[in-house]
Amino acid sequence: MSGPRYATRTVRMSERMRLSRGAAFDMPVTAMLLTLGVFNAVFMVENTLDLVFLWSGAALPAGVTLADYAHRGAYTLILTALLAGGFCAFALRPGSPAAANGGVRALLLAFVAQNILLVASSMLRLVDYIAAYSLTVMRIAALAWMISVAIGLVLICWRLMAGRSAGWLINANALVLMGMLSLFGIVDAGAFAAAWNVRHARNENTLDLCYLESLGTSSLIPLIQLRNAPVDLVTRDRAAALSERIRADLRASQSHWQGWSVTGARRLEKSDRMLRGAPKSPGPRWDGRACDGAPIASATRGEGLTGVKKP
């Protein structure tokens, strides 16, 4: 048995086997409707609570802190992203009975819409948390994660409406992830966080200088801006001491080729311009200071700057 007839029969058999393997993973339409209905009901409860306590500005329940509320939202967001992605990638295969069912498509779109609302609520939680405490590199990463999830949910909707394959969805999300990672490789998140904290500090007592010091050279320019800002003399002295310490470290690393960098050279040049003619920091030398710039003898143990405990 050979020739074109045998080749055609082989192709048809391979196609039937491929379709049968795909059908084996198809979820029954009734089960899909029930599952999506339950998920929509559960997430409706979650979103209703967010609308009551978060978007309306109402006080949180007793015993729930802003930090707990923000962290719980992040954990829920991870779960919902996995659920939505799993449903679209495996349960709604293009050409399957469930994907062609209007009720399933409507429930899935409602589920994705609720997920998008959940992402928005999680971002609002985090924004409130940042406003209450401060901005950190990890919180910037959390915002980037939430934005990536929102884009992924939009891609799920597009995949469903346009009949794209699961491979297309995976590749599209991989491109989004690569774009986010590339952005973090280009932008100095530490410098952005330090500048935001200095610019948005409500008063000197809410600014965590220990965290700024931990950012190293990324916080050099914001610290110099702080020492030149109209703040109290204590904060100005501490910012001056920390900036001098970081400048000394940066100048030392820039003095040899192993530690030299374009970013470091630009920061050092800009700091020299900003401090041209500025008086030196009074009081103890910068090497006799704690992480918040306070003299070591008067530094408060176990607390951040000016005695404000970290969340």
C-alpha atoms as a printed R data frame, in Angstrom:
    type eleno elety resid chain resno       x      y      z
1   ATOM     1    CA   MET     A     1   0.000  0.000  0.000
2   ATOM     2    CA   SER     A     2   1.705  3.174 -1.169
3   ATOM     3    CA   GLY     A     3   1.234  6.281 -3.187
4   ATOM     4    CA   PRO     A     4  -0.927  9.395 -2.777
5   ATOM     5    CA   ARG     A     5  -3.932  7.443 -1.465
6   ATOM     6    CA   TYR     A     6  -1.920  6.044  1.464
7   ATOM     7    CA   ALA     A     7  -0.433  9.466  2.245
8   ATOM     8    CA   THR     A     8  -3.882 11.077  2.295
9   ATOM     9    CA   ARG     A     9  -5.223  8.366  4.596
10  ATOM    10    CA   THR     A    10  -2.258  8.858  6.956
11  ATOM    11    CA   VAL     A    11  -2.850 12.614  7.129
12  ATOM    12    CA   ARG     A    12  -6.544 12.109  7.893
13  ATOM    13    CA   MET     A    13  -5.751  9.604 10.620
14  ATOM    14    CA   SER     A    14  -3.232 11.985 12.217
15  ATOM    15    CA   GLU     A    15  -5.796 14.781 12.131
16  ATOM    16    CA   ARG     A    16  -8.423 12.581 13.802
17  ATOM    17    CA   MET     A    17  -5.946 11.585 16.507
18  ATOM    18    CA   ARG     A    18  -5.067 15.234 17.139
19  ATOM    19    CA   LEU     A    19  -8.721 16.209 17.439
20  ATOM    20    CA   SER     A    20  -9.470 13.271 19.716
21  ATOM    21    CA   ARG     A    21  -6.591 14.209 22.031
22  ATOM    22    CA   GLY     A    22  -7.891 17.794 22.194
23  ATOM    23    CA   ALA     A    23 -11.424 16.601 22.874
24  ATOM    24    CA   ALA     A    24 -10.181 14.467 25.752
25  ATOM    25    CA   PHE     A    25  -9.229 17.646 27.621
26  ATOM    26    CA   ASP     A    26 -12.483 19.472 26.854
27  ATOM    27    CA   MET     A    27 -14.533 20.249 29.943
28  ATOM    28    CA   PRO     A    28 -18.273 19.519 29.652
29  ATOM    29    CA   VAL     A    29 -20.327 22.618 28.982
30  ATOM    30    CA   THR     A    30 -22.570 22.074 32.008
31  ATOM    31    CA   ALA     A    31 -19.595 21.691 34.339
32  ATOM    32    CA   MET     A    32 -18.013 24.789 32.838
33  ATOM    33    CA   LEU     A    33 -21.185 26.818 33.389
34  ATOM    34    CA   LEU     A    34 -21.468 25.698 37.009
35  ATOM    35    CA   THR     A    35 -17.785 26.343 37.740
36  ATOM    36    CA   LEU     A    36 -17.774 29.801 36.208
37  ATOM    37    CA   GLY     A    37 -21.027 30.626 37.985
38  ATOM    38    CA   VAL     A    38 -19.539 29.700 41.365
39  ATOM    39    CA   PHE     A    39 -16.335 31.626 40.688
40  ATOM    40    CA   ASN     A    40 -18.291 34.700 39.623
41  ATOM    41    CA   ALA     A    41 -20.359 34.531 42.810
42  ATOM    42    CA   VAL     A    42 -17.269 34.203 45.026
43  ATOM    43    CA   PHE     A    43 -15.452 37.072 43.349
44  ATOM    44    CA   MET     A    44 -18.588 39.194 43.462
45  ATOM    45    CA   VAL     A    45 -18.475 38.918 47.251
46  ATOM    46    CA   GLU     A    46 -14.798 39.937 47.264
47  ATOM    47    CA   ASN     A    47 -15.389 42.885 44.950
48  ATOM    48    CA   THR     A    48 -18.436 43.985 46.941
49  ATOM    49    CA   LEU     A    49 -16.325 44.105 50.103
50  ATOM    50    CA   ASP     A    50 -13.705 46.131 48.252
51  ATOM    51    CA   LEU     A    51 -16.351 48.582 47.072
52  ATOM    52    CA   VAL     A    52 -17.654 48.950 50.626
53  ATOM    53    CA   PHE     A    53 -14.367 49.260 52.519
54  ATOM    54    CA   LEU     A    54 -11.890 50.454 49.890
55  ATOM    55    CA   TRP     A    55 -13.478 52.529 47.156
56  ATOM    56    CA   SER     A    56 -15.980 54.239 49.467
57  ATOM    57    CA   GLY     A    57 -13.286 55.263 51.944
58  ATOM    58    CA   ALA     A    58 -14.907 53.483 54.896
59  ATOM    59    CA   ALA     A    59 -12.831 52.448 57.896
60  ATOM    60    CA   LEU     A    60 -11.324 48.971 57.907
61  ATOM    61    CA   PRO     A    61 -12.833 46.295 60.173
62  ATOM    62    CA   ALA     A    62 -11.526 46.108 63.721
63  ATOM    63    CA   GLY     A    63  -8.222 44.271 63.997
64  ATOM    64    CA   VAL     A    64  -7.317 44.663 60.298
65  ATOM    65    CA   THR     A    65  -4.384 46.953 59.581
66  ATOM    66    CA   LEU     A    66  -3.654 48.655 56.287
67  ATOM    67    CA   ALA     A    67  -0.620 46.410 55.826
68  ATOM    68    CA   ASP     A    68  -2.709 43.246 56.332
69  ATOM    69    CA   TYR     A    69  -5.343 44.530 53.921
70  ATOM    70    CA   ALA     A    70  -2.753 45.276 51.237
71  ATOM    71    CA   HIS     A    71  -1.020 41.910 51.615
72  ATOM    72    CA   ARG     A    72  -4.273 39.960 51.458
73  ATOM    73    CA   GLY     A    73  -5.166 41.708 48.224
74  ATOM    74    CA   ALA     A    74  -1.851 40.683 46.677
75  ATOM    75    CA   TYR     A    75  -2.348 37.023 47.614
76  ATOM    76    CA   THR     A    76  -5.876 37.005 46.193
77  ATOM    77    CA   LEU     A    77  -4.584 38.552 42.992
78  ATOM    78    CA   ILE     A    78  -2.091 35.721 42.493
79  ATOM    79    CA   LEU     A    79  -4.877 33.154 42.885
80  ATOM    80    CA   THR     A    80  -7.243 34.877 40.485
81  ATOM    81    CA   ALA     A    81  -4.540 35.285 37.844
82  ATOM    82    CA   LEU     A    82  -3.822 31.556 37.961
83  ATOM    83    CA   LEU     A    83  -7.527 30.705 37.772
84  ATOM    84    CA   ALA     A    84  -8.261 33.005 34.851
85  ATOM    85    CA   GLY     A    85  -5.188 31.902 32.925
86  ATOM    86    CA   GLY     A    86  -5.903 28.230 33.562
87  ATOM    87    CA   PHE     A    87  -9.492 28.490 32.403
88  ATOM    88    CA   CYS     A    88  -8.615 30.263 29.213
89  ATOM    89    CA   ALA     A    89  -5.579 28.156 28.356
90  ATOM    90    CA   PHE     A    90  -6.984 24.685 29.006
91  ATOM    91    CA   ALA     A    91 -10.762 24.771 29.379
92  ATOM    92    CA   LEU     A    92 -11.644 27.023 26.445
93  ATOM    93    CA   ARG     A    93  -9.684 25.483 23.628
94  ATOM    94    CA   PRO     A    94 -10.642 27.116 20.302
95  ATOM    95    CA   GLY     A    95 -13.132 24.888 18.539
96  ATOM    96    CA   SER     A    96 -14.269 23.115 21.713
97  ATOM    97    CA   PRO     A    97 -17.989 22.958 22.631
98  ATOM    98    CA   ALA     A    98 -17.420 25.143 25.703
99  ATOM    99    CA   ALA     A    99 -15.677 27.858 23.693
100 ATOM   100    CA   ALA     A   100 -18.583 27.940 21.237
101 ATOM   101    CA   ASN     A   101 -21.223 28.188 23.976
102 ATOM   102    CA   GLY     A   102 -22.591 31.709 24.420
103 ATOM   103    CA   GLY     A   103 -23.304 31.260 28.121
104 ATOM   104    CA   VAL     A   104 -19.771 30.093 28.836
105 ATOM   105    CA   ARG     A   105 -18.286 33.011 26.927
106 ATOM   106    CA   ALA     A   106 -20.506 35.495 28.770
107 ATOM   107    CA   LEU     A   107 -19.631 34.044 32.181
108 ATOM   108    CA   LEU     A   108 -15.933 34.006 31.352
109 ATOM   109    CA   LEU     A   109 -16.021 37.630 30.221
110 ATOM   110    CA   ALA     A   110 -17.820 38.525 33.460
111 ATOM   111    CA   PHE     A   111 -15.197 36.594 35.416
112 ATOM   112    CA   VAL     A   112 -12.350 38.404 33.660
113 ATOM   113    CA   ALA     A   113 -14.087 41.755 34.235
114 ATOM   114    CA   GLN     A   114 -14.310 40.969 37.950
115 ATOM   115    CA   ASN     A   115 -10.637 40.067 37.908
116 ATOM   116    CA   ILE     A   116  -9.819 43.433 36.361
117 ATOM   117    CA   LEU     A   117 -11.797 45.137 39.134
118 ATOM   118    CA   LEU     A   118  -9.873 43.044 41.647
119 ATOM   119    CA   VAL     A   119  -6.591 44.204 40.100
120 ATOM   120    CA   ALA     A   120  -7.732 47.822 40.354
121 ATOM   121    CA   SER     A   121  -8.686 47.293 44.002
122 ATOM   122    CA   SER     A   122  -5.328 45.698 44.765
123 ATOM   123    CA   MET     A   123  -3.524 48.615 43.156
124 ATOM   124    CA   LEU     A   124  -5.604 51.070 45.178
125 ATOM   125    CA   ARG     A   125  -4.744 49.142 48.351
126 ATOM   126    CA   LEU     A   126  -1.067 49.402 47.537
127 ATOM   127    CA   VAL     A   127  -1.305 53.094 46.662
128 ATOM   128    CA   ASP     A   128  -2.980 53.784 50.017
129 ATOM   129    CA   TYR     A   129  -0.288 51.731 51.740
130 ATOM   130    CA   ILE     A   130   2.462 53.714 50.004
131 ATOM   131    CA   ALA     A   131   0.804 56.999 50.916
132 ATOM   132    CA   ALA     A   132   0.577 55.928 54.559
133 ATOM   133    CA   TYR     A   133   4.142 54.645 54.843
134 ATOM   134    CA   SER     A   134   6.558 55.077 51.934
135 ATOM   135    CA   LEU     A   135   7.587 53.790 48.525
136 ATOM   136    CA   THR     A   136  10.085 50.950 48.268
137 ATOM   137    CA   VAL     A   137  11.599 48.957 45.441
138 ATOM   138    CA   MET     A   138   9.504 45.931 46.399
139 ATOM   139    CA   ARG     A   139   6.314 47.991 46.247
140 ATOM   140    CA   ILE     A   140   7.281 49.253 42.808
141 ATOM   141    CA   ALA     A   141   7.764 45.625 41.782
142 ATOM   142    CA   ALA     A   142   4.332 44.797 43.212
143 ATOM   143    CA   LEU     A   143   2.745 47.561 41.128
144 ATOM   144    CA   ALA     A   144   4.548 46.253 38.047
145 ATOM   145    CA   TRP     A   145   3.216 42.763 38.798
146 ATOM   146    CA   MET     A   146  -0.340 44.076 39.073
147 ATOM   147    CA   ILE     A   147  -0.026 45.966 35.796
148 ATOM   148    CA   SER     A   148   1.265 42.779 34.159
149 ATOM   149    CA   VAL     A   149  -1.717 40.848 35.510
150 ATOM   150    CA   ALA     A   150  -4.103 43.482 34.150
151 ATOM   151    CA   ILE     A   151  -2.486 43.243 30.717
152 ATOM   152    CA   GLY     A   152  -2.694 39.456 30.924
153 ATOM   153    CA   LEU     A   153  -6.418 39.636 31.662
154 ATOM   154    CA   VAL     A   154  -6.955 41.868 28.638
155 ATOM   155    CA   LEU     A   155  -5.016 39.355 26.551
156 ATOM   156    CA   ILE     A   156  -7.284 36.590 27.855
157 ATOM   157    CA   CYS     A   157 -10.327 38.513 26.636
158 ATOM   158    CA   TRP     A   158  -8.706 39.097 23.268
159 ATOM   159    CA   ARG     A   159  -7.766 35.440 22.984
160 ATOM   160    CA   LEU     A   160 -11.347 34.413 23.689
161 ATOM   161    CA   MET     A   161 -12.937 36.890 21.291
162 ATOM   162    CA   ALA     A   162 -10.419 36.396 18.475
163 ATOM   163    CA   GLY     A   163 -10.138 32.619 18.828
164 ATOM   164    CA   ARG     A   164  -6.392 32.632 19.426
165 ATOM   165    CA   SER     A   165  -4.540 29.545 20.590
166 ATOM   166    CA   ALA     A   166  -3.130 28.844 24.040
167 ATOM   167    CA   GLY     A   167   0.355 29.155 22.576
168 ATOM   168    CA   TRP     A   168  -0.442 32.693 21.427
169 ATOM   169    CA   LEU     A   169  -1.583 33.608 24.946
170 ATOM   170    CA   ILE     A   170   1.556 32.163 26.527
171 ATOM   171    CA   ASN     A   171   3.831 33.960 24.059
172 ATOM   172    CA   ALA     A   172   2.012 37.269 24.513
173 ATOM   173    CA   ASN     A   173   2.310 37.086 28.300
174 ATOM   174    CA   ALA     A   174   5.970 36.122 27.987
175 ATOM   175    CA   LEU     A   175   6.565 39.270 25.927
176 ATOM   176    CA   VAL     A   176   4.834 41.369 28.593
177 ATOM   177    CA   LEU     A   177   7.015 39.796 31.277
178 ATOM   178    CA   MET     A   178  10.175 40.379 29.257
179 ATOM   179    CA   GLY     A   179   9.160 43.986 28.720
180 ATOM   180    CA   MET     A   180   8.676 44.545 32.451
181 ATOM   181    CA   LEU     A   181  12.012 42.939 33.295
182 ATOM   182    CA   SER     A   182  13.750 45.027 30.633
183 ATOM   183    CA   LEU     A   183  12.181 48.179 32.052
184 ATOM   184    CA   PHE     A   184  13.502 47.334 35.519
185 ATOM   185    CA   GLY     A   185  16.916 46.758 33.982
186 ATOM   186    CA   ILE     A   186  16.921 50.248 32.467
187 ATOM   187    CA   VAL     A   187  15.219 52.328 35.166
188 ATOM   188    CA   ASP     A   188  16.760 52.666 38.635
189 ATOM   189    CA   ALA     A   189  13.802 51.784 40.845
190 ATOM   190    CA   GLY     A   190  15.759 52.696 43.973
191 ATOM   191    CA   ALA     A   191  16.393 56.235 42.747
192 ATOM   192    CA   PHE     A   192  12.725 56.606 41.830
193 ATOM   193    CA   ALA     A   193  11.623 55.393 45.278
194 ATOM   194    CA   ALA     A   194  14.061 57.699 47.077
195 ATOM   195    CA   ALA     A   195  12.988 60.739 45.055
196 ATOM   196    CA   TRP     A   196   9.304 59.951 45.631
197 ATOM   197    CA   ASN     A   197   9.775 59.557 49.391
198 ATOM   198    CA   VAL     A   198  11.642 62.845 49.732
199 ATOM   199    CA   ARG     A   199   9.146 64.691 47.557
200 ATOM   200    CA   HIS     A   200   6.001 63.285 49.205
201 ATOM   201    CA   ALA     A   201   7.063 63.127 52.848
202 ATOM   202    CA   ARG     A   202   4.337 64.785 54.903
203 ATOM   203    CA   ASN     A   203   6.900 65.828 57.494
204 ATOM   204    CA   GLU     A   204  10.366 64.878 58.664
205 ATOM   205    CA   ASN     A   205   9.001 62.242 61.044
206 ATOM   206    CA   THR     A   206   7.501 60.169 58.218
207 ATOM   207    CA   LEU     A   207  10.698 59.946 56.162
208 ATOM   208    CA   ASP     A   208  12.676 56.740 56.679
209 ATOM   209    CA   LEU     A   209  16.274 57.830 56.231
210 ATOM   210    CA   CYS     A   210  17.525 54.352 57.104
211 ATOM   211    CA   TYR     A   211  15.824 52.987 54.006
212 ATOM   212    CA   LEU     A   212  17.252 55.789 51.877
213 ATOM   213    CA   GLU     A   213  20.704 54.979 53.210
214 ATOM   214    CA   SER     A   214  20.214 51.299 52.351
215 ATOM   215    CA   LEU     A   215  19.608 52.243 48.705
216 ATOM   216    CA   GLY     A   216  23.209 53.410 48.415
217 ATOM   217    CA   THR     A   217  24.106 55.675 45.526
218 ATOM   218    CA   SER     A   218  20.530 55.529 44.210
219 ATOM   219    CA   SER     A   219  19.461 57.897 46.998
220 ATOM   220    CA   LEU     A   220  22.355 60.362 46.669
221 ATOM   221    CA   ILE     A   221  20.569 63.046 44.650
222 ATOM   222    CA   PRO     A   222  17.326 62.920 46.714
223 ATOM   223    CA   LEU     A   223  19.354 63.203 49.931
224 ATOM   224    CA   ILE     A   224  21.147 66.274 48.600
225 ATOM   225    CA   GLN     A   225  17.778 67.746 47.645
226 ATOM   226    CA   LEU     A   226  16.587 67.047 51.184
227 ATOM   227    CA   ARG     A   227  19.562 68.795 52.785
228 ATOM   228    CA   ASN     A   228  18.849 71.836 50.619
229 ATOM   229    CA   ALA     A   229  15.099 71.775 51.345
230 ATOM   230    CA   PRO     A   230  13.351 73.980 53.940
231 ATOM   231    CA   VAL     A   231  13.361 71.342 56.698
232 ATOM   232    CA   ASP     A   232  14.413 71.462 60.334
233 ATOM   233    CA   LEU     A   233  18.097 71.633 61.179
234 ATOM   234    CA   VAL     A   234  18.227 68.083 62.577
235 ATOM   235    CA   THR     A   235  16.870 66.519 59.385
236 ATOM   236    CA   ARG     A   236  19.100 68.719 57.256
237 ATOM   237    CA   ASP     A   237  22.158 67.690 59.260
238 ATOM   238    CA   ARG     A   238  21.303 63.990 59.001
239 ATOM   239    CA   ALA     A   239  20.653 64.207 55.266
240 ATOM   240    CA   ALA     A   240  23.961 66.027 54.839
241 ATOM   241    CA   ALA     A   241  25.837 63.364 56.794
242 ATOM   242    CA   LEU     A   242  24.285 60.521 54.800
243 ATOM   243    CA   SER     A   243  24.867 62.221 51.470
244 ATOM   244    CA   GLU     A   244  28.518 62.822 52.353
245 ATOM   245    CA   ARG     A   245  28.922 59.156 53.273
246 ATOM   246    CA   ILE     A   246  27.355 57.986 50.016
247 ATOM   247    CA   ARG     A   247  29.357 60.502 47.974
248 ATOM   248    CA   ALA     A   248  32.573 59.241 49.533
249 ATOM   249    CA   ASP     A   249  31.663 55.642 48.690
250 ATOM   250    CA   LEU     A   250  30.693 56.607 45.154
251 ATOM   251    CA   ARG     A   251  33.859 58.599 44.622
252 ATOM   252    CA   ALA     A   252  35.931 55.658 45.836
253 ATOM   253    CA   SER     A   253  34.184 53.203 43.504
254 ATOM   254    CA   GLN     A   254  34.512 55.578 40.554
255 ATOM   255    CA   SER     A   255  38.252 55.961 41.133
256 ATOM   256    CA   HIS     A   256  39.094 52.521 39.708
257 ATOM   257    CA   TRP     A   257  37.918 50.843 36.545
258 ATOM   258    CA   GLN     A   258  36.299 47.842 38.266
259 ATOM   259    CA   GLY     A   259  33.694 50.025 39.969
260 ATOM   260    CA   TRP     A   260  33.344 52.803 37.398
261 ATOM   261    CA   SER     A   261  29.983 53.242 35.672
262 ATOM   262    CA   VAL     A   262  28.319 55.851 33.509
263 ATOM   263    CA   THR     A   263  25.453 56.228 35.984
264 ATOM   264    CA   GLY     A   264  27.873 56.686 38.864
265 ATOM   265    CA   ALA     A   265  29.869 59.294 36.965
266 ATOM   266    CA   ARG     A   266  26.729 61.270 36.159
267 ATOM   267    CA   ARG     A   267  25.511 61.131 39.748
268 ATOM   268    CA   LEU     A   268  28.856 62.245 41.077
269 ATOM   269    CA   GLU     A   269  29.013 65.124 38.618
270 ATOM   270    CA   LYS     A   270  25.465 66.207 39.445
271 ATOM   271    CA   SER     A   271  26.102 66.005 43.177
272 ATOM   272    CA   ASP     A   272  29.199 68.172 42.777
273 ATOM   273    CA   ARG     A   273  27.140 70.788 40.951
274 ATOM   274    CA   MET     A   274  24.379 70.704 43.567
275 ATOM   275    CA   LEU     A   275  26.819 71.029 46.479
276 ATOM   276    CA   ARG     A   276  29.049 73.677 44.962
277 ATOM   277    CA   GLY     A   277  29.481 76.317 47.644
278 ATOM   278    CA   ALA     A   278  27.348 74.432 50.195
279 ATOM   279    CA   PRO     A   279  28.590 74.420 53.816
280 ATOM   280    CA   LYS     A   280  29.862 71.166 55.254
281 ATOM   281    CA   SER     A   281  27.736 69.128 57.626
282 ATOM   282    CA   PRO     A   282  28.049 70.365 61.220
283 ATOM   283    CA   GLY     A   283  28.405 68.126 64.243
284 ATOM   284    CA   PRO     A   284  29.999 64.654 64.249
285 ATOM   285    CA   ARG     A   285  31.593 63.285 61.088
286 ATOM   286    CA   TRP     A   286  29.486 61.135 58.778
287 ATOM   287    CA   ASP     A   287  31.384 58.036 59.879
288 ATOM   288    CA   GLY     A   288  30.070 58.550 63.416
289 ATOM   289    CA   ARG     A   289  26.416 58.315 62.429
290 ATOM   290    CA   ALA     A   290  23.717 55.659 62.487
291 ATOM   291    CA   CYS     A   291  21.808 54.523 59.409
292 ATOM   292    CA   ASP     A   292  19.400 57.461 59.745
293 ATOM   293    CA   GLY     A   293  22.215 59.986 60.018
294 ATOM   294    CA   ALA     A   294  21.793 60.532 63.751
295 ATOM   295    CA   PRO     A   295  24.888 60.585 65.971
296 ATOM   296    CA   ILE     A   296  25.441 57.045 67.196
297 ATOM   297    CA   ALA     A   297  25.273 58.078 70.841
298 ATOM   298    CA   SER     A   298  21.698 59.375 70.402
299 ATOM   299    CA   ALA     A   299  20.426 56.841 67.872
300 ATOM   300    CA   THR     A   300  17.287 55.037 69.017
301 ATOM   301    CA   ARG     A   301  17.595 51.272 68.882
302 ATOM   302    CA   GLY     A   302  14.865 49.267 67.142
303 ATOM   303    CA   GLU     A   303  13.228 52.241 65.449
304 ATOM   304    CA   GLY     A   304  13.600 54.063 62.184
305 ATOM   305    CA   LEU     A   305  14.177 57.744 61.707
306 ATOM   306    CA   THR     A   306  13.004 59.985 64.542
307 ATOM   307    CA   GLY     A   307  11.483 57.091 66.449
308 ATOM   308    CA   VAL     A   308   8.787 56.140 63.925
309 ATOM   309    CA   LYS     A   309   8.408 52.380 63.927
310 ATOM   310    CA   LYS     A   310   8.287 50.728 60.551
311 ATOM   311    CA   PRO     A   311   5.155 48.821 59.552
